């Protein structure tokens, strides 16, 4: 449990947090659940912003005159800055205080959103999206580490992480729904403006409700680590994003990926020698934590592939409107929330995390396999809905124990960077998934068209069949990646359920033989 009492009128004051004895609820902050609402609201805003502009993109492209070759930067500028700067954001949160970093991230995110909504040129929109990503890199790890240090009792921690995992998993799908509604009934710019009132409310809530330990006095930022780690991540994310339009054998793509690998190798070498490392290697050397990072990255590769293909399938092949497309994802969102809050959160203290994560990935993979049977005239209720429900339940079962296990037993001064590493695996996985699976789909579509040119059928029908064929081939790959995530979770995440009455931050993950 955490105890938090205001130390003065200064809204930045970091409250002293102490661990209450087992079963002692007297010193628990009675407002901690309202604090969870603020943390969850900020996390939802960050996650859904990765997808909310997807449906608005055609309108923004027409309005600002963005070329087909450059339109990807509306998405990529955000994920590139977000994924590349997360480690830096996590360490800043540990050094200067999580609450302070959280509020700065909210204010900056709101300002960048307003700038993007008011964009008059493509460059202005791209720049605003990059700024959003940079402030999201401050916001996301500080939000997760605040959650980690606020809820230490295993039972309460299970509920809190259930809610957090549900939003982290369903935020992207919610982004499609909100994006569709705002684009169709207001204007594409509101997909950015909508963040401003949310962020303002979250800032006031954070100043009033959230409490934190002080930052580390006298600590310094690992500048070489920042340059090597962030440079390597940016290079890899940029390389995968460029693989989509250029192809995997393009010299620029190969150079970026090779440079990213070299920089990250140098980063690991430096972290073993740095006096105050950006990412202490003991954080990722722990078997359970490393298994969670890898499981998250692989799971998100498959999930982002689903979002990408289903958005285009529903709008281009089945000719759904933006709103109807967004609403079609609603069962997926509901299933993720159900799996996370009603199943995972209830079982996390009774069974080992892998007993949730492995079945979760099997369920998600089975949902993907159903989608491999799509045709140009598949029905939503019979062919798509069952797959979305299975996928959502699987993601809900997986995300919550991943978040909870990866952050358990972490020293308070490392909670920010641990949270950032988990978020990094999510963002890099999403970027890789989008580029990798989209390239597979495009290649398969081209091969199908070439093979069926002489069939004599209507060209429009052949084109649609080719697109669907490309999607189904890529979805087979996504299903395989989901199964690999389940295998990783089963083999690497061997920790036992948390012991009752032992605060999560004091518990050291145990491995089962």
Coordinates of C-alpha atoms in Angstrom, one line a residue:
X1 CA 0.0 0.0 0.0
X2 CA 1.1 3.6 -0.4
X3 CA 0.7 6.4 2.1
X4 CA 0.7 9.9 0.8
X5 CA 0.3 13.1 2.7
X6 CA 0.7 16.5 1.2
X7 CA 4.0 18.2 2.3
X8 CA 3.0 21.7 1.4
X9 CA 1.0 24.0 -0.9
X10 CA 3.4 23.5 -3.8
X11 CA 1.6 21.3 -6.4
X12 CA 4.9 19.8 -7.5
X13 CA 5.6 18.5 -4.0
X14 CA 6.5 14.8 -4.0
X15 CA 4.9 13.0 -1.2
X16 CA 6.6 10.4 0.9
X17 CA 5.4 7.0 0.1
X18 CA 5.7 4.2 2.6
X19 CA 4.7 0.6 2.4
X20 CA 1.8 -0.2 4.8
X21 CA 1.8 -3.5 6.8
X22 CA -0.2 -6.3 5.2
X23 CA -3.9 -5.7 5.7
X24 CA -3.4 -2.2 7.0
X25 CA -5.7 0.1 5.0
X26 CA -5.5 3.1 7.4
X27 CA -2.6 4.8 5.7
X28 CA -3.7 4.1 2.1
X29 CA -4.5 7.2 0.1
X30 CA -8.3 7.2 -0.2
X31 CA -8.0 9.1 -3.5
X32 CA -5.7 6.5 -5.2
X33 CA -8.5 5.1 -7.4
X34 CA -9.3 8.6 -8.6
X35 CA -5.6 8.9 -9.4
X36 CA -5.9 5.8 -11.4
X37 CA -8.7 7.5 -13.5
X38 CA -6.3 10.3 -14.3
X39 CA -3.4 7.9 -15.2
X40 CA -5.7 5.8 -17.3
X41 CA -7.1 8.8 -19.1
X42 CA -3.6 10.0 -20.1
X43 CA -2.6 6.5 -21.2
X44 CA -5.8 6.2 -23.3
X45 CA -5.1 9.5 -25.0
X46 CA -1.5 8.4 -25.9
X47 CA -2.5 5.0 -27.2
X48 CA -5.5 6.0 -29.3
X49 CA -3.5 8.9 -30.9
X50 CA -1.5 6.3 -32.7
X51 CA -4.7 5.3 -34.6
X52 CA -7.2 8.1 -34.3
X53 CA -5.9 9.9 -37.4
X54 CA -5.9 6.7 -39.6
X55 CA -9.5 7.2 -40.6
X56 CA -9.1 11.0 -40.8
X57 CA -6.0 10.6 -43.1
X58 CA -7.9 10.7 -46.5
X59 CA -9.6 14.0 -45.4
X60 CA -6.4 15.6 -44.1
X61 CA -4.6 14.5 -47.3
X62 CA -7.1 16.2 -49.5
X63 CA -7.3 19.3 -47.3
X64 CA -3.6 19.9 -47.1
X65 CA -2.5 18.6 -50.4
X66 CA -0.3 15.8 -49.0
X67 CA 1.2 13.5 -51.7
X68 CA 0.6 9.7 -51.6
X69 CA 4.3 9.2 -50.9
X70 CA 4.3 11.5 -47.9
X71 CA 1.0 10.7 -46.3
X72 CA 2.6 7.9 -44.2
X73 CA 4.4 10.6 -42.2
X74 CA 1.2 11.6 -40.5
X75 CA 1.4 8.2 -38.7
X76 CA 5.1 7.6 -38.8
X77 CA 6.2 11.0 -37.4
X78 CA 4.3 10.1 -34.2
X79 CA 5.5 6.5 -33.8
X80 CA 9.0 7.4 -34.7
X81 CA 9.4 10.1 -32.0
X82 CA 7.4 8.1 -29.5
X83 CA 9.3 4.8 -29.9
X84 CA 12.7 6.4 -30.3
X85 CA 12.5 8.7 -27.3
X86 CA 10.7 6.4 -24.7
X87 CA 13.9 5.3 -22.9
X88 CA 14.9 8.9 -22.5
X89 CA 11.5 9.8 -21.2
X90 CA 11.5 7.0 -18.7
X91 CA 14.9 8.0 -17.3
X92 CA 13.9 11.6 -17.1
X93 CA 10.8 10.5 -15.1
X94 CA 13.1 8.7 -12.6
X95 CA 15.5 11.6 -12.3
X96 CA 13.2 14.6 -12.0
X97 CA 10.1 12.9 -10.6
X98 CA 7.3 11.0 -12.2
X99 CA 4.5 13.4 -11.3
X100 CA 6.4 16.4 -12.7
X101 CA 7.3 14.5 -15.9
X102 CA 3.7 13.4 -16.2
X103 CA 2.3 16.9 -16.1
X104 CA 4.9 18.3 -18.4
X105 CA 4.1 15.5 -20.9
X106 CA 0.3 16.3 -20.7
X107 CA 0.9 20.1 -21.3
X108 CA 3.2 19.5 -24.2
X109 CA 0.9 16.9 -25.7
X110 CA -2.0 19.3 -25.6
X111 CA 0.0 22.1 -27.2
X112 CA 1.3 19.8 -30.0
X113 CA -2.3 18.5 -30.6
X114 CA -3.6 22.1 -30.9
X115 CA -0.7 22.9 -33.3
X116 CA -1.6 19.8 -35.5
X117 CA -5.3 20.7 -35.5
X118 CA -4.5 24.2 -36.8
X119 CA -2.0 22.9 -39.4
X120 CA -2.1 24.7 -42.8
X121 CA 0.8 22.8 -44.5
X122 CA 1.9 19.2 -44.6
X123 CA 5.2 20.1 -42.9
X124 CA 3.3 21.8 -40.0
X125 CA 1.2 18.6 -39.5
X126 CA 4.2 16.3 -39.6
X127 CA 6.1 18.4 -37.1
X128 CA 3.1 18.6 -34.7
X129 CA 2.7 14.8 -34.9
X130 CA 6.5 14.4 -34.1
X131 CA 6.1 16.7 -31.1
X132 CA 3.1 14.7 -29.9
X133 CA 5.2 11.6 -30.1
X134 CA 8.0 13.3 -28.1
X135 CA 5.7 14.4 -25.3
X136 CA 4.0 11.0 -25.3
X137 CA 7.4 9.5 -24.7
X138 CA 7.5 11.5 -21.5
X139 CA 3.9 10.8 -20.6
X140 CA 3.6 7.0 -21.1
X141 CA 6.4 5.7 -18.9
X142 CA 5.7 8.2 -16.1
X143 CA 2.0 7.1 -16.1
X144 CA 2.9 3.4 -15.8
X145 CA 5.5 4.0 -13.1
X146 CA 3.1 6.2 -11.1
X147 CA 0.7 3.3 -11.3
X148 CA 3.4 0.9 -10.2
X149 CA 4.4 3.0 -7.1
X150 CA 0.7 3.8 -6.2
X151 CA -0.7 0.3 -6.1
X152 CA 1.6 -2.2 -4.3
X153 CA -0.9 -4.5 -2.5
X154 CA -1.3 -7.6 -4.8
X155 CA -5.1 -7.6 -4.8
X156 CA -5.5 -3.8 -5.6
X157 CA -2.6 -4.0 -8.0
X158 CA -4.5 -6.7 -10.0
X159 CA -7.5 -4.5 -10.3
X160 CA -5.5 -1.4 -11.2
X161 CA -3.4 -3.2 -13.9
X162 CA -6.5 -4.9 -15.2
X163 CA -8.0 -1.4 -16.0
X164 CA -4.7 -0.1 -17.3
X165 CA -4.1 -3.2 -19.5
X166 CA -7.7 -2.9 -20.9
X167 CA -7.1 0.6 -22.0
X168 CA -3.6 -0.1 -23.4
X169 CA -5.0 -3.0 -25.4
X170 CA -8.2 -1.3 -26.5
X171 CA -7.0 2.2 -27.0
X172 CA -6.0 1.7 -30.6
X173 CA -9.5 0.2 -31.4
X174 CA -11.1 3.1 -29.5
X175 CA -9.1 5.5 -31.7
X176 CA -10.8 4.1 -34.8
X177 CA -14.2 4.6 -33.4
X178 CA -13.5 8.2 -32.2
X179 CA -11.7 9.0 -35.4
X180 CA -14.6 7.8 -37.5
X181 CA -17.2 9.8 -35.5
X182 CA -15.1 13.0 -35.4
X183 CA -14.2 12.8 -39.1
X184 CA -17.7 12.1 -40.4
X185 CA -19.7 14.5 -38.1
X186 CA -17.2 17.3 -37.4
X187 CA -13.8 17.6 -39.2
X188 CA -10.5 15.7 -39.4
X189 CA -8.9 18.5 -37.3
X190 CA -11.0 17.4 -34.3
X191 CA -9.1 14.2 -34.2
X192 CA -6.2 16.3 -32.9
X193 CA -8.2 19.1 -31.0
X194 CA -10.0 16.4 -28.9
X195 CA -6.8 15.9 -27.0
X196 CA -6.7 19.4 -25.6
X197 CA -9.7 19.2 -23.2
X198 CA -8.7 15.7 -22.2
X199 CA -5.2 16.8 -21.3
X200 CA -6.3 19.9 -19.5
X201 CA -8.6 17.8 -17.3
X202 CA -5.8 15.3 -16.7
X203 CA -3.4 18.1 -15.6
X204 CA -5.8 19.4 -13.0
X205 CA -6.5 15.9 -11.8
X206 CA -2.8 15.0 -11.6
X207 CA -1.9 18.1 -9.5
X208 CA -4.8 17.4 -7.1
X209 CA -4.7 13.6 -6.9
X210 CA -1.3 12.1 -7.8
X211 CA 1.6 11.6 -5.4
X212 CA 5.2 10.6 -6.0
X213 CA 8.6 10.0 -4.5
X214 CA 11.1 12.8 -5.0
X215 CA 13.4 12.6 -8.0
X216 CA 17.0 11.4 -7.5
X217 CA 19.1 14.3 -6.3
X218 CA 22.5 14.6 -7.8
X219 CA 21.9 12.1 -10.5
X220 CA 23.0 12.8 -14.1
X221 CA 21.6 11.9 -17.4
X222 CA 23.6 9.4 -19.4
X223 CA 24.2 11.5 -22.5
X224 CA 26.2 8.8 -24.5
X225 CA 23.5 6.3 -23.6
X226 CA 20.8 8.7 -24.8
X227 CA 22.6 9.2 -28.2
X228 CA 23.3 5.5 -28.7
X229 CA 19.9 4.1 -27.4
X230 CA 17.6 6.7 -28.9
X231 CA 19.6 6.9 -32.1
X232 CA 19.4 3.1 -32.5
X233 CA 15.7 3.0 -31.8
X234 CA 14.9 5.9 -34.2
X235 CA 17.0 4.3 -36.9
X236 CA 15.2 0.9 -36.6
X237 CA 11.7 2.4 -36.4
X238 CA 12.5 4.7 -39.3
X239 CA 14.0 1.8 -41.3
X240 CA 10.8 -0.3 -40.9
X241 CA 8.6 2.6 -41.7
X242 CA 10.5 3.3 -44.9
X243 CA 10.4 -0.4 -45.8
X244 CA 6.7 0.0 -46.5
X245 CA 7.0 2.4 -49.5
X246 CA 10.5 1.5 -50.6
X247 CA 10.8 -2.3 -50.2
X248 CA 13.1 -4.3 -47.9
X249 CA 16.1 -4.3 -50.3
X250 CA 16.2 -0.6 -50.7
X251 CA 19.7 0.7 -49.8
X252 CA 18.3 3.4 -47.4
X253 CA 16.2 0.7 -45.6
X254 CA 19.2 -1.7 -45.2
X255 CA 21.5 1.2 -44.1
X256 CA 19.0 2.3 -41.4
X257 CA 18.4 -1.1 -40.1
X258 CA 22.1 -2.0 -40.0
X259 CA 22.9 1.4 -38.3
X260 CA 20.2 0.7 -35.8
X261 CA 21.6 -2.7 -34.9
X262 CA 25.1 -1.3 -34.5
X263 CA 24.0 1.6 -32.4
X264 CA 22.0 -0.6 -30.1
X265 CA 24.9 -3.1 -29.7
X266 CA 27.1 -0.1 -28.8
X267 CA 24.4 1.0 -26.4
X268 CA 24.4 -2.3 -24.6
X269 CA 28.2 -2.3 -24.4
X270 CA 28.1 1.3 -22.9
X271 CA 25.4 0.5 -20.4
X272 CA 27.6 -2.2 -18.8
X273 CA 30.2 0.5 -18.2
X274 CA 28.3 3.8 -17.7
X275 CA 28.4 5.1 -14.1
X276 CA 24.7 6.1 -14.3
X277 CA 23.3 4.1 -17.2
X278 CA 20.2 5.1 -19.1
X279 CA 18.9 1.5 -19.0
X280 CA 20.4 -0.5 -16.1
X281 CA 21.1 -3.9 -17.6
X282 CA 19.7 -5.7 -14.6
X283 CA 16.3 -4.5 -15.7
X284 CA 16.4 -6.6 -18.9
X285 CA 18.6 -9.4 -17.5
X286 CA 15.7 -10.7 -15.4
X287 CA 14.2 -13.6 -17.2
X288 CA 10.6 -12.9 -16.5
X289 CA 10.9 -9.2 -17.3
X290 CA 12.7 -9.9 -20.6
X291 CA 10.0 -12.5 -21.5
X292 CA 7.3 -9.9 -20.9
X293 CA 9.1 -7.3 -23.1
X294 CA 9.4 -9.9 -25.9
X295 CA 5.9 -11.2 -25.5
X296 CA 4.5 -7.6 -25.7
X297 CA 6.6 -6.8 -28.8
X298 CA 5.5 -9.9 -30.7
X299 CA 1.8 -9.6 -29.7
X300 CA 1.6 -6.0 -30.9
X301 CA 3.1 -6.9 -34.2
X302 CA 0.1 -9.2 -34.8
X303 CA -2.4 -6.7 -33.4
X304 CA -1.3 -3.7 -35.5
X305 CA -1.4 -6.0 -38.5
X306 CA -5.1 -6.7 -37.7
X307 CA -5.9 -3.0 -37.3
X308 CA -4.2 -2.1 -40.6
X309 CA -5.9 -4.8 -42.7
X310 CA -9.3 -4.7 -41.2
X311 CA -9.6 -0.9 -41.5
X312 CA -8.9 -1.1 -45.3
X313 CA -10.9 -4.3 -45.7
X314 CA -14.0 -2.7 -44.1
X315 CA -13.7 0.6 -46.0
X316 CA -12.3 -0.4 -49.4
X317 CA -13.7 -4.0 -49.9
X318 CA -17.0 -3.9 -47.9
X319 CA -17.3 -0.1 -48.5
X320 CA -18.2 0.8 -44.9
X321 CA -18.3 4.5 -43.9
X322 CA -15.7 5.8 -41.4
X323 CA -18.3 5.7 -38.5
X324 CA -19.4 2.2 -39.4
X325 CA -15.8 1.1 -39.7
X326 CA -15.1 2.5 -36.2
X327 CA -18.1 0.8 -34.7
X328 CA -17.2 -2.5 -36.3
X329 CA -14.2 -2.5 -33.9
X330 CA -16.4 -2.0 -30.8
X331 CA -16.7 -5.8 -30.0
X332 CA -12.9 -6.0 -30.1
X333 CA -12.6 -3.2 -27.6
X334 CA -15.3 -4.7 -25.3
X335 CA -13.6 -8.1 -25.5
X336 CA -10.2 -6.7 -24.5
X337 CA -11.8 -4.9 -21.5
X338 CA -13.7 -8.1 -20.5
X339 CA -10.6 -10.3 -20.8
X340 CA -8.4 -7.8 -18.9
X341 CA -10.8 -6.7 -16.0
X342 CA -13.1 -9.7 -15.6
X343 CA -10.7 -12.6 -16.3
X344 CA -7.0 -11.6 -15.9
X345 CA -7.6 -9.2 -12.9
X346 CA -9.5 -11.9 -11.1
X347 CA -7.0 -14.7 -11.7
X348 CA -3.7 -12.9 -11.6
X349 CA -3.2 -13.5 -7.8
X350 CA -4.2 -17.2 -8.1
X351 CA -2.3 -18.5 -11.2
X352 CA 1.2 -17.9 -12.6
X353 CA 1.1 -15.1 -15.3
X354 CA 2.0 -17.5 -18.1
X355 CA -1.2 -19.4 -17.4
X356 CA -3.0 -16.3 -18.6
X357 CA -0.5 -15.1 -21.3
X358 CA -0.2 -18.4 -23.2
X359 CA -4.0 -19.1 -23.5
X360 CA -4.4 -15.4 -24.4
X361 CA -2.0 -15.7 -27.3
X362 CA -3.6 -19.0 -28.4
X363 CA -7.0 -17.3 -28.4
X364 CA -5.7 -14.3 -30.4
X365 CA -4.0 -16.6 -32.9
X366 CA -7.2 -18.6 -33.4
X367 CA -9.1 -15.3 -34.1
X368 CA -6.4 -14.4 -36.7
X369 CA -6.8 -17.9 -38.3
X370 CA -10.5 -17.3 -38.8
X371 CA -9.7 -14.0 -40.6
X372 CA -7.5 -15.9 -43.1
X373 CA -10.8 -17.2 -44.6
X374 CA -12.0 -13.7 -45.6
X375 CA -13.3 -13.2 -49.2
X376 CA -14.6 -10.2 -51.1
X377 CA -18.1 -10.8 -49.8
X378 CA -17.6 -12.1 -46.3
X379 CA -20.3 -11.2 -43.8
X380 CA -19.5 -9.2 -40.7
X381 CA -21.6 -11.2 -38.2
X382 CA -20.5 -14.7 -39.4
X383 CA -16.9 -14.2 -40.6
X384 CA -15.5 -11.1 -38.8
X385 CA -17.2 -10.7 -35.4
X386 CA -16.2 -14.1 -33.9
X387 CA -12.6 -13.4 -34.9
X388 CA -12.6 -10.0 -33.2
X389 CA -14.1 -11.4 -30.0
X390 CA -11.5 -14.1 -29.8
X391 CA -8.7 -11.7 -30.6
X392 CA -9.9 -9.2 -27.9
X393 CA -10.3 -11.8 -25.2
X394 CA -6.8 -13.1 -26.0
X395 CA -5.2 -9.6 -25.9
X396 CA -7.1 -8.8 -22.6
X397 CA -5.7 -12.0 -21.0
X398 CA -2.2 -11.2 -22.2
X399 CA -1.7 -7.5 -21.7
X400 CA -2.7 -7.2 -18.0
X401 CA -0.2 -9.9 -16.7
X402 CA 2.5 -8.5 -19.0
X403 CA 2.2 -5.0 -17.5
X404 CA 1.9 -6.3 -13.9
X405 CA 4.8 -8.9 -14.1
X406 CA 7.2 -6.6 -16.0
X407 CA 6.9 -3.9 -13.3
X408 CA 6.8 -6.1 -10.2
X409 CA 9.9 -6.1 -8.0
X410 CA 11.5 -3.1 -9.7
X411 CA 13.4 -0.6 -7.5
X412 CA 11.5 2.7 -7.3
X413 CA 14.4 4.6 -9.0
X414 CA 14.1 2.2 -12.0
X415 CA 10.4 2.1 -12.4
X416 CA 10.3 4.8 -15.0
X417 CA 12.9 3.2 -17.2
X418 CA 11.3 -0.2 -16.8
X419 CA 7.9 1.2 -17.8
X420 CA 9.6 3.0 -20.8
X421 CA 11.2 -0.3 -21.9
X422 CA 7.8 -2.0 -21.9
X423 CA 6.3 0.9 -23.9
X424 CA 9.2 0.8 -26.3
X425 CA 8.6 -2.9 -27.0
X426 CA 5.0 -2.0 -27.7
X427 CA 5.8 0.9 -30.1
X428 CA 8.6 -0.8 -31.9
X429 CA 6.5 -3.9 -32.3
X430 CA 3.7 -1.8 -33.8
X431 CA 6.0 -0.1 -36.2
X432 CA 7.6 -3.4 -37.3
X433 CA 4.2 -5.1 -37.6
X434 CA 2.8 -2.3 -39.8
X435 CA 5.8 -2.3 -42.1
X436 CA 6.5 -6.1 -42.2
X437 CA 2.9 -7.3 -42.7
X438 CA 2.0 -4.5 -45.1
X439 CA 5.0 -5.4 -47.3
X440 CA 3.9 -9.1 -47.2
X441 CA 0.4 -8.1 -48.1
X442 CA 1.5 -5.8 -51.0
X443 CA 3.8 -8.5 -52.4
X444 CA 1.1 -11.2 -52.3
X445 CA -1.5 -8.8 -53.9
X446 CA 0.9 -8.1 -56.8
X447 CA 1.6 -11.8 -57.3
X448 CA -2.1 -12.6 -57.3
X449 CA -2.9 -10.0 -60.0
X450 CA 0.0 -11.3 -62.1
X451 CA -1.3 -14.9 -61.9
X452 CA -4.9 -14.0 -62.7
X453 CA -4.5 -11.4 -65.4
X454 CA -5.5 -13.9 -68.1
X455 CA -8.6 -15.3 -66.3
X456 CA -11.0 -13.1 -68.3
X457 CA -12.9 -11.9 -65.2
X458 CA -13.9 -8.3 -64.4
X459 CA -10.8 -6.3 -63.6
X460 CA -12.4 -4.6 -60.6
X461 CA -13.3 -8.0 -59.0
X462 CA -9.8 -9.4 -59.6
X463 CA -8.3 -6.3 -58.0
X464 CA -10.5 -6.7 -54.9
X465 CA -9.8 -10.4 -54.8
X466 CA -6.0 -9.7 -55.0
X467 CA -6.2 -7.2 -52.1
X468 CA -8.1 -9.7 -49.9
X469 CA -5.6 -12.4 -50.8
X470 CA -2.8 -10.2 -49.8
X471 CA -4.5 -9.5 -46.4
X472 CA -5.1 -13.2 -45.7
X473 CA -1.5 -14.1 -46.5
X474 CA -0.3 -11.4 -44.1
X475 CA -2.8 -12.5 -41.4
X476 CA -1.4 -16.0 -41.6
X477 CA 2.0 -14.5 -40.7
X478 CA 0.4 -12.5 -37.9
X479 CA -1.2 -15.7 -36.5
X480 CA 2.2 -17.3 -36.5
X481 CA 3.8 -14.4 -34.7
X482 CA 1.0 -14.6 -32.1
X483 CA 1.8 -18.3 -31.5
X484 CA 5.5 -17.4 -31.2
X485 CA 4.6 -14.8 -28.5
X486 CA 2.7 -17.5 -26.6
X487 CA 5.8 -19.8 -26.8
X488 CA 8.0 -17.0 -25.5
X489 CA 5.6 -16.4 -22.6
X490 CA 5.4 -20.1 -21.7
X491 CA 9.2 -20.6 -21.7
X492 CA 10.5 -17.3 -20.3
X493 CA 7.8 -16.0 -17.8
X494 CA 8.2 -18.5 -15.0
X495 CA 7.3 -16.4 -12.0
X496 CA 4.7 -17.6 -9.5
X497 CA 1.6 -15.7 -8.5
X498 CA 2.3 -12.8 -6.0
X499 CA 2.1 -13.8 -2.4
X500 CA -0.9 -12.4 -0.5
X501 CA 0.0 -9.5 1.8
X502 CA 3.4 -8.9 0.2
X503 CA 3.7 -5.5 -1.5
X504 CA 4.5 -5.9 -5.1
X505 CA 7.5 -3.6 -5.0
X506 CA 9.0 -5.7 -2.2
X507 CA 8.3 -9.0 -4.0
X508 CA 11.2 -10.4 -6.0
X509 CA 9.9 -12.6 -8.9
X510 CA 10.5 -16.3 -8.2
X511 CA 11.0 -18.8 -10.9
X512 CA 9.3 -22.1 -10.9
X513 CA 11.3 -25.2 -11.6

